[in-house]
Short mmCIF file of C-alpha atoms in Angstrom, two decimals:
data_model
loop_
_atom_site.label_atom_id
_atom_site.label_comp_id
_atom_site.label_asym_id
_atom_site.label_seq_id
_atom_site.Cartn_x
_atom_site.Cartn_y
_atom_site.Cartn_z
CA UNK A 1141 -11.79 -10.82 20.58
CA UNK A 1142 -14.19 -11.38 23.47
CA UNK A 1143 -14.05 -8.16 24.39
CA UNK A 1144 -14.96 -7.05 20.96
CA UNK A 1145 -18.13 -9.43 20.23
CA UNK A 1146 -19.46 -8.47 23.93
CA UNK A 1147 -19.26 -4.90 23.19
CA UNK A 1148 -21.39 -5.44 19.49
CA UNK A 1149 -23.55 -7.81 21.45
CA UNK A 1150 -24.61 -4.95 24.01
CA UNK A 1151 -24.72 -1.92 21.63
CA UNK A 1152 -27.01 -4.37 19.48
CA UNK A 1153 -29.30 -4.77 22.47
CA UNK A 1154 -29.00 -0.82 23.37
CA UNK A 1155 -30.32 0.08 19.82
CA UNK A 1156 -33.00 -2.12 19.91
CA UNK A 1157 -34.26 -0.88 23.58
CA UNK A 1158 -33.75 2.72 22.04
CA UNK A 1159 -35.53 2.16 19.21
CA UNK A 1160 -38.36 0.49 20.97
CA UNK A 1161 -39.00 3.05 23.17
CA UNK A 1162 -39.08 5.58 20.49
CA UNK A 1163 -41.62 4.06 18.90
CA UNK A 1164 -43.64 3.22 21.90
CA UNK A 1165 -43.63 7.35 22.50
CA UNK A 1166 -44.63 8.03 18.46
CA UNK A 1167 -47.97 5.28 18.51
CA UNK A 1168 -48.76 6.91 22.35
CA UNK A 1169 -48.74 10.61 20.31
CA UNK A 1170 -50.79 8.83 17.12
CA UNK A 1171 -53.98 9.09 18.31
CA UNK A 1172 -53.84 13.06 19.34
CA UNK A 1173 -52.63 13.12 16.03
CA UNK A 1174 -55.75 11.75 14.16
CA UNK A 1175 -58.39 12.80 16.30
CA UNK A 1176 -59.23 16.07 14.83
CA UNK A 1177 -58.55 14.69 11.03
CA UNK A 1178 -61.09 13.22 8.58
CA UNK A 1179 -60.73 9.79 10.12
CA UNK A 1180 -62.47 11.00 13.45
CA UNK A 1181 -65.77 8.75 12.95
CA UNK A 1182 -69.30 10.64 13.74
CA UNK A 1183 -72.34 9.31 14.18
CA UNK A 1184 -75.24 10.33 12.07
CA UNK A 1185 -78.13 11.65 14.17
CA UNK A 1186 -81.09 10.23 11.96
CA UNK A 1187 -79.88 6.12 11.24
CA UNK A 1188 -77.20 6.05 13.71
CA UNK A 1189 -74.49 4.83 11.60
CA UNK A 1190 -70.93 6.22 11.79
CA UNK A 1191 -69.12 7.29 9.08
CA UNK A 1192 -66.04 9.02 8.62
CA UNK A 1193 -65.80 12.81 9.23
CA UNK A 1194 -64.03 13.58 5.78
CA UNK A 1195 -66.61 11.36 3.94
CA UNK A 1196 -70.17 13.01 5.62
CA UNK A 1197 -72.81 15.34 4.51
CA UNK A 1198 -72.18 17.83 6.64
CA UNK A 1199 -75.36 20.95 7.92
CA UNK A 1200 -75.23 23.12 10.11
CA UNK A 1201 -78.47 24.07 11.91
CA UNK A 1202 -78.74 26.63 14.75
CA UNK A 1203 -75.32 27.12 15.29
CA UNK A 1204 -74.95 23.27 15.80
CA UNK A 1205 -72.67 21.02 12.80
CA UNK A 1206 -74.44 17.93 12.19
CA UNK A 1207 -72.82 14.94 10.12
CA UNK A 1208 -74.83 12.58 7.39
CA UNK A 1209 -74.33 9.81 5.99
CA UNK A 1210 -76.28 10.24 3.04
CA UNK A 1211 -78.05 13.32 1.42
CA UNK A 1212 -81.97 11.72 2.61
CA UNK A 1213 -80.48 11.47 6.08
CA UNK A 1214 -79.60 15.19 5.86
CA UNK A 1215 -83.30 16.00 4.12
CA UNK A 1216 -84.86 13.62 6.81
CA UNK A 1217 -83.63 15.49 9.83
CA UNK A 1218 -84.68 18.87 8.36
CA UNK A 1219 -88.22 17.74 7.99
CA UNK A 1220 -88.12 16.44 11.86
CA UNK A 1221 -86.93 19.97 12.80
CA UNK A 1222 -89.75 21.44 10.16
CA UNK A 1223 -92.23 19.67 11.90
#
C-alpha cells in the first residue's frame, strides 16, 4: 500500500516539474511571438508618446514608416518637413 501511495506521490511531483518547465519554455517564446504584432508600442516622433502599433496613424515619407498618435501629430510633422 506504501508502495502504491509513494509511486502517486512521485508521478504527482514528475507532472508538476513537467508541466512547469513547459510553460517556462512557452512565456520564454511569448515575447518573439508579439513583437512584430499590433501590440509592439512605437513612439510618435512629434509628442513622444507611445502608442500601440495596431492603434497609430501611420505615413510613410521618403521611404521611411512613421507612427502617430493622432491625425495633428501626423499634419504637424509634415509641415516640419515642408518647412
Amino acid at each position: 500500500m506504501y508502495r502504491i501511495l509513494l509511486a502517486l506521490g512521485l508521478l504527482a511531483v514528475l507532472y508538476f516539474l513537467i508541466r512547469r518547465a513547459v510553460q517556462k519554455i512557452k512565456e520564454r517564446n511569448e515575447p518573439e511571438r508579439l513583437a512584430p504584432g499590433k501590440n509592439h508600442m512605437v513612439q510618435d516622433p512629434v509628442c513622444l508618446v507611445f502608442v500601440p502599433r495596431g492603434t497609430a496613424i501611420t505615413e510613410e515619407i521618403g521611404g521611411q514608416t512613421y507612427y502617430f498618435c493622432s491625425q495633428s501629430c501626423a499634419h504637424k510633422f509634415q509641415e516640419r518637413l515642408a518647412g
